[in-house]
Amino acid sequence: MKKSGLAHRKSLNDSLEGEVKAFLLDEGQLHTYDDLTKVNPVTPTTVLKCLQARYRAKVFYTHAGCTLVALNPFQPVPDLYSLDVMKEYHCAPQPQESKPHIFIVAEEAYRNVQGQVEPVNQSLVVSGESGAGKTWTSRCLMKYYATVAASSSLMKSQDTVERIEKRVLDSNPIMEAFGNACTLRNSNSSRFGKYIQLQLNRSQLLVGASVQTYLLEKTRVAGQPANERNFHIFYQAKDCFDETVEAMVHLGINAEKQGHIFRILAGLLQLGNVTFCSAMDESQPCDLEEKSKDFMHRCASLLCVPVEELQTCLRVQTLRAGKQSALFKPCSLADCSVRRDCLAKVIYAQLFEWLVTFINDSICADHSTWCNFIGLLDVYGFECFQVNNLEQLCINYANEKLQQHFVAHYLKAQQEEYVSEGLEWSFVKYQDNQGCLDLIEGIPTGVFSLLNEECLLNRASDAKQFRVRLEKELSDNGSMSWDKFSKQPHFTVAHYAGKVSYQIEGMMEKNKDPVPPELIHLLQKSENPLLHQLFADRDPVGQGTRGLRQVVTVVSKFKNSLENLMKILHSTTPHYTRCIKPNTDCRPLTFKKEEVIMQLEACGIVETIHISAKIHHFKNKVNFFLFFHRDGPRRKSWYRSCDCTDFVFVLQALMDSLAEAELDDAEDLQEAMPTELDPILRARGSVQLSSIQDPVMVRGWPMGLALASAPTITVSMTATGFQKMMSVMACLNEHCFRSGDYKVETNQFKQGVASIRAQPRGSIKLHYQRSPLLYADLHPDHKRDGVTGLNQILLEST
């Protein structure tokens, strides 16, 4: 048996390999596959080759069924995003039939809002690793909506429309200046996540927007990895500064506030140059390096705080002993540097939050003027560096949540829906990352929970001790592993996109994110009005109403904000765009197969194509069938233009299509006949067959089999699911009973004809030599032995 099974598997593999080679032989046509569901067979190799061929042909967008794949060209593409192209997609009768483009996704979401009696909010999720083009894609989407959803306004003056459009678009350069940076992987990498809600009124016109941000990488302001840079704003005195200032002006940040902002930024630059050295007397605070004294004075002047107090706060720790008395303890050399960096991070983080709030106040419409939104989600991609810490754990956790949302929405939900509709469905395997999520967010023994618990303990952090605790609590989780021979305490998580090792050293401190109270007190005294405003309402001690110290950790805040985001996504109709980075060097028109295939595997593109292909295959048949039910005027015109013979060809094809869709991949049904019928089932309706004396219930028959018996028996049917009910009613009303000899009713309000649930005695197969199904014959003849029409598909010779 084993040898036979192996031989069969080898035969299948050889067959698939032959099909792949045969498909790839026609290399000159690979670039023409604008939808990867048309690729046959669908394998990582065939998908990769098609994308490579399209990239070489300078075609950067490709459909992958329910998603759009976007390849980063790493160079400007003239006229690809022009106003004329926007109008072309916006005005197209069927945008999906146009060449793949990000504007198709945008237009589909926009029409989804327009086409609903009760408009449904939409979300456009742009995902991909750093440097794949997410920020550019989000920028294009915002420009598209600002153009098509505002330019046709008849209710507002043109000046108002342009003001809304300009303010929404001007939020981009400011957010990128203060939140993006140059990294090894990307020259314009978003170091925070953002969800932008474009607010629409009842006429689906753009009236405002709001921005929600997630996990700014504030550690970058105090130090950057080798060959990387600080946030863009610190370098814009030479580049793009005018654009940022102009955007500030349009959003209402006047010259005075701009002055306050730039003085704060300049003060942070001076603070970064301050260094310390050990004092001769260990009982005394550390000294400033000689070259740092000028930097300290300039920093204090720019931040508008007393220089003596600034020096003291950075070098001396204040210990509270009772309500009023205080003790002063000199900080170690390392602690002085930590305090300096902490001051820079807390100022920059508060300034960034203020900017986001100011932008929202400027562009957000009054809630009474808008009723729906289209959301654009641009989040950091999956990260794996040589050294990974708490920031990477949070970022990759967010990607795990988004991947689960994608799987749940497109893969799992679609498959379960088709099974619930009664369709035979071959399940496509997909990677379930719930185990990894349980590892990170599980309560009470997930990594986050254990990390928070460790931070709440009033003791010094110990990386080795925490590693032992993780191993004890999580050793049974297959998503976590350890390298016992590593000198640095760490743990490794098997993410959906690959394994990542996280360094434990420093993780507890980053999670607590402590800010010495004396630093907050100092900033509250600042004579810079903006800096004073940023900290005026902040409790420096962090005490609750009962005097107990409240510790709100980084992972707690991030987890809560991410859960709120997921609630929003689950309440909207999502549209996914997968951005792919063709090479790690950001070189134009360079396609590295090994790098692209890793990204395709990580985001489950091949599995998505498999499922989308099956859904597309079925929907094509159903849509052809429903065409007769929905398009009344067009159908009547079509009737008039066709003669009877043409109609009888088309009707035959219609019935064949219906049967094929129902019986695709169907297996034989065999169930035992119950000794007694359920009274409730009997009351719902029964089927009286001439050869069976007692009424019986027949369950599990496809709709075609049930309708086929309509000319000779009374049928009570129950269709579950909106799509199947539409198909039933269309068939009954438009085709089977068009002559008026049969009465069709639904059982929503009264007992009547709607569907079948039945099972004859003994066993039954779907295929027969002789069929009782006569309705599919165009001219049924009860005396004929032969079978035609739909029966030719339903039957098989034995």
mmCIF file with all atom_site columns, N, CA, C and O in Angstrom, residues 553-572:
data_model
loop_
_atom_site.group_PDB
_atom_site.id
_atom_site.type_symbol
_atom_site.label_atom_id
_atom_site.label_alt_id
_atom_site.label_comp_id
_atom_site.label_asym_id
_atom_site.label_entity_id
_atom_site.label_seq_id
_atom_site.pdbx_PDB_ins_code
_atom_site.Cartn_x
_atom_site.Cartn_y
_atom_site.Cartn_z
_atom_site.occupancy
_atom_site.B_iso_or_equiv
_atom_site.pdbx_formal_charge
_atom_site.auth_seq_id
_atom_site.auth_comp_id
_atom_site.auth_asym_id
_atom_site.auth_atom_id
_atom_site.pdbx_PDB_model_num
ATOM 1  N N  . THR A 1 553 ? 1.921   50.261 30.130 1.00 0.00 ? 553 THR A N  1
ATOM 2  C CA . THR A 1 553 ? 3.071   49.815 29.358 1.00 0.00 ? 553 THR A CA 1
ATOM 3  C C  . THR A 1 553 ? 2.878   50.069 27.867 1.00 0.00 ? 553 THR A C  1
ATOM 4  O O  . THR A 1 553 ? 1.761   50.288 27.386 1.00 0.00 ? 553 THR A O  1
ATOM 5  N N  . VAL A 1 554 ? 3.987   50.000 27.145 1.00 0.00 ? 554 VAL A N  1
ATOM 6  C CA . VAL A 1 554 ? 3.956   50.209 25.698 1.00 0.00 ? 554 VAL A CA 1
ATOM 7  C C  . VAL A 1 554 ? 3.109   49.142 25.010 1.00 0.00 ? 554 VAL A C  1
ATOM 8  O O  . VAL A 1 554 ? 2.273   49.451 24.162 1.00 0.00 ? 554 VAL A O  1
ATOM 9  N N  . VAL A 1 555 ? 3.308   47.870 25.388 1.00 0.00 ? 555 VAL A N  1
ATOM 10 C CA . VAL A 1 555 ? 2.561   46.806 24.704 1.00 0.00 ? 555 VAL A CA 1
ATOM 11 C C  . VAL A 1 555 ? 1.077   46.871 25.034 1.00 0.00 ? 555 VAL A C  1
ATOM 12 O O  . VAL A 1 555 ? 0.237   46.524 24.191 1.00 0.00 ? 555 VAL A O  1
ATOM 13 N N  . SER A 1 556 ? 0.720   47.326 26.232 1.00 0.00 ? 556 SER A N  1
ATOM 14 C CA . SER A 1 556 ? -0.693  47.463 26.584 1.00 0.00 ? 556 SER A CA 1
ATOM 15 C C  . SER A 1 556 ? -1.368  48.515 25.717 1.00 0.00 ? 556 SER A C  1
ATOM 16 O O  . SER A 1 556 ? -2.463  48.303 25.182 1.00 0.00 ? 556 SER A O  1
ATOM 17 N N  . LYS A 1 557 ? -0.712  49.675 25.593 1.00 0.00 ? 557 LYS A N  1
ATOM 18 C CA . LYS A 1 557 ? -1.272  50.745 24.754 1.00 0.00 ? 557 LYS A CA 1
ATOM 19 C C  . LYS A 1 557 ? -1.360  50.310 23.299 1.00 0.00 ? 557 LYS A C  1
ATOM 20 O O  . LYS A 1 557 ? -2.368  50.558 22.623 1.00 0.00 ? 557 LYS A O  1
ATOM 21 N N  . PHE A 1 558 ? -0.307  49.657 22.823 1.00 0.00 ? 558 PHE A N  1
ATOM 22 C CA . PHE A 1 558 ? -0.291  49.239 21.425 1.00 0.00 ? 558 PHE A CA 1
ATOM 23 C C  . PHE A 1 558 ? -1.342  48.163 21.161 1.00 0.00 ? 558 PHE A C  1
ATOM 24 O O  . PHE A 1 558 ? -2.057  48.204 20.154 1.00 0.00 ? 558 PHE A O  1
ATOM 25 N N  . LYS A 1 559 ? -1.455  47.202 22.056 1.00 0.00 ? 559 LYS A N  1
ATOM 26 C CA . LYS A 1 559 ? -2.439  46.126 21.890 1.00 0.00 ? 559 LYS A CA 1
ATOM 27 C C  . LYS A 1 559 ? -3.860  46.683 21.875 1.00 0.00 ? 559 LYS A C  1
ATOM 28 O O  . LYS A 1 559 ? -4.696  46.280 21.063 1.00 0.00 ? 559 LYS A O  1
ATOM 29 N N  . ASN A 1 560 ? -4.149  47.638 22.754 1.00 0.00 ? 560 ASN A N  1
ATOM 30 C CA . ASN A 1 560 ? -5.489  48.239 22.801 1.00 0.00 ? 560 ASN A CA 1
ATOM 31 C C  . ASN A 1 560 ? -5.795  49.006 21.517 1.00 0.00 ? 560 ASN A C  1
ATOM 32 O O  . ASN A 1 560 ? -6.899  48.898 20.963 1.00 0.00 ? 560 ASN A O  1
ATOM 33 N N  . SER A 1 561 ? -4.828  49.797 21.047 1.00 0.00 ? 561 SER A N  1
ATOM 34 C CA . SER A 1 561 ? -5.061  50.563 19.823 1.00 0.00 ? 561 SER A CA 1
ATOM 35 C C  . SER A 1 561 ? -5.216  49.640 18.621 1.00 0.00 ? 561 SER A C  1
ATOM 36 O O  . SER A 1 561 ? -6.021  49.900 17.721 1.00 0.00 ? 561 SER A O  1
ATOM 37 N N  . LEU A 1 562 ? -4.454  48.542 18.604 1.00 0.00 ? 562 LEU A N  1
ATOM 38 C CA . LEU A 1 562 ? -4.556  47.593 17.495 1.00 0.00 ? 562 LEU A CA 1
ATOM 39 C C  . LEU A 1 562 ? -5.898  46.867 17.525 1.00 0.00 ? 562 LEU A C  1
ATOM 40 O O  . LEU A 1 562 ? -6.507  46.617 16.475 1.00 0.00 ? 562 LEU A O  1
ATOM 41 N N  . GLU A 1 563 ? -6.384  46.536 18.705 1.00 0.00 ? 563 GLU A N  1
ATOM 42 C CA . GLU A 1 563 ? -7.698  45.893 18.816 1.00 0.00 ? 563 GLU A CA 1
ATOM 43 C C  . GLU A 1 563 ? -8.801  46.818 18.322 1.00 0.00 ? 563 GLU A C  1
ATOM 44 O O  . GLU A 1 563 ? -9.755  46.373 17.666 1.00 0.00 ? 563 GLU A O  1
ATOM 45 N N  . ASN A 1 564 ? -8.692  48.103 18.618 1.00 0.00 ? 564 ASN A N  1
ATOM 46 C CA . ASN A 1 564 ? -9.671  49.066 18.111 1.00 0.00 ? 564 ASN A CA 1
ATOM 47 C C  . ASN A 1 564 ? -9.622  49.144 16.586 1.00 0.00 ? 564 ASN A C  1
ATOM 48 O O  . ASN A 1 564 ? -10.655 49.234 15.922 1.00 0.00 ? 564 ASN A O  1
ATOM 49 N N  . LEU A 1 565 ? -8.406  49.109 16.035 1.00 0.00 ? 565 LEU A N  1
ATOM 50 C CA . LEU A 1 565 ? -8.263  49.123 14.585 1.00 0.00 ? 565 LEU A CA 1
ATOM 51 C C  . LEU A 1 565 ? -8.907  47.885 13.966 1.00 0.00 ? 565 LEU A C  1
ATOM 52 O O  . LEU A 1 565 ? -9.609  47.990 12.950 1.00 0.00 ? 565 LEU A O  1
ATOM 53 N N  . MET A 1 566 ? -8.694  46.717 14.562 1.00 0.00 ? 566 MET A N  1
ATOM 54 C CA . MET A 1 566 ? -9.262  45.489 14.009 1.00 0.00 ? 566 MET A CA 1
ATOM 55 C C  . MET A 1 566 ? -10.785 45.510 14.064 1.00 0.00 ? 566 MET A C  1
ATOM 56 O O  . MET A 1 566 ? -11.454 44.984 13.162 1.00 0.00 ? 566 MET A O  1
ATOM 57 N N  . LYS A 1 567 ? -11.351 46.120 15.098 1.00 0.00 ? 567 LYS A N  1
ATOM 58 C CA . LYS A 1 567 ? -12.809 46.255 15.171 1.00 0.00 ? 567 LYS A CA 1
ATOM 59 C C  . LYS A 1 567 ? -13.321 47.089 14.004 1.00 0.00 ? 567 LYS A C  1
ATOM 60 O O  . LYS A 1 567 ? -14.354 46.772 13.394 1.00 0.00 ? 567 LYS A O  1
ATOM 61 N N  . ILE A 1 568 ? -12.593 48.157 13.685 1.00 0.00 ? 568 ILE A N  1
ATOM 62 C CA . ILE A 1 568 ? -12.988 49.003 12.556 1.00 0.00 ? 568 ILE A CA 1
ATOM 63 C C  . ILE A 1 568 ? -12.900 48.210 11.259 1.00 0.00 ? 568 ILE A C  1
ATOM 64 O O  . ILE A 1 568 ? -13.826 48.235 10.435 1.00 0.00 ? 568 ILE A O  1
ATOM 65 N N  . LEU A 1 569 ? -11.795 47.488 11.078 1.00 0.00 ? 569 LEU A N  1
ATOM 66 C CA . LEU A 1 569 ? -11.622 46.709 9.844  1.00 0.00 ? 569 LEU A CA 1
ATOM 67 C C  . LEU A 1 569 ? -12.717 45.659 9.695  1.00 0.00 ? 569 LEU A C  1
ATOM 68 O O  . LEU A 1 569 ? -13.234 45.434 8.596  1.00 0.00 ? 569 LEU A O  1
ATOM 69 N N  . HIS A 1 570 ? -13.065 44.998 10.791 1.00 0.00 ? 570 HIS A N  1
ATOM 70 C CA . HIS A 1 570 ? -14.087 43.945 10.722 1.00 0.00 ? 570 HIS A CA 1
ATOM 71 C C  . HIS A 1 570 ? -15.469 44.515 10.426 1.00 0.00 ? 570 HIS A C  1
ATOM 72 O O  . HIS A 1 570 ? -16.347 43.787 9.952  1.00 0.00 ? 570 HIS A O  1
ATOM 73 N N  . SER A 1 571 ? -15.670 45.801 10.699 1.00 0.00 ? 571 SER A N  1
ATOM 74 C CA . SER A 1 571 ? -16.978 46.420 10.440 1.00 0.00 ? 571 SER A CA 1
ATOM 75 C C  . SER A 1 571 ? -17.064 47.033 9.048  1.00 0.00 ? 571 SER A C  1
ATOM 76 O O  . SER A 1 571 ? -18.085 47.622 8.698  1.00 0.00 ? 571 SER A O  1
ATOM 77 N N  . THR A 1 572 ? -15.999 46.918 8.267  1.00 0.00 ? 572 THR A N  1
ATOM 78 C CA . THR A 1 572 ? -15.974 47.496 6.923  1.00 0.00 ? 572 THR A CA 1
ATOM 79 C C  . THR A 1 572 ? -15.804 46.402 5.886  1.00 0.00 ? 572 THR A C  1
ATOM 80 O O  . THR A 1 572 ? -15.505 45.258 6.206  1.00 0.00 ? 572 THR A O  1
#
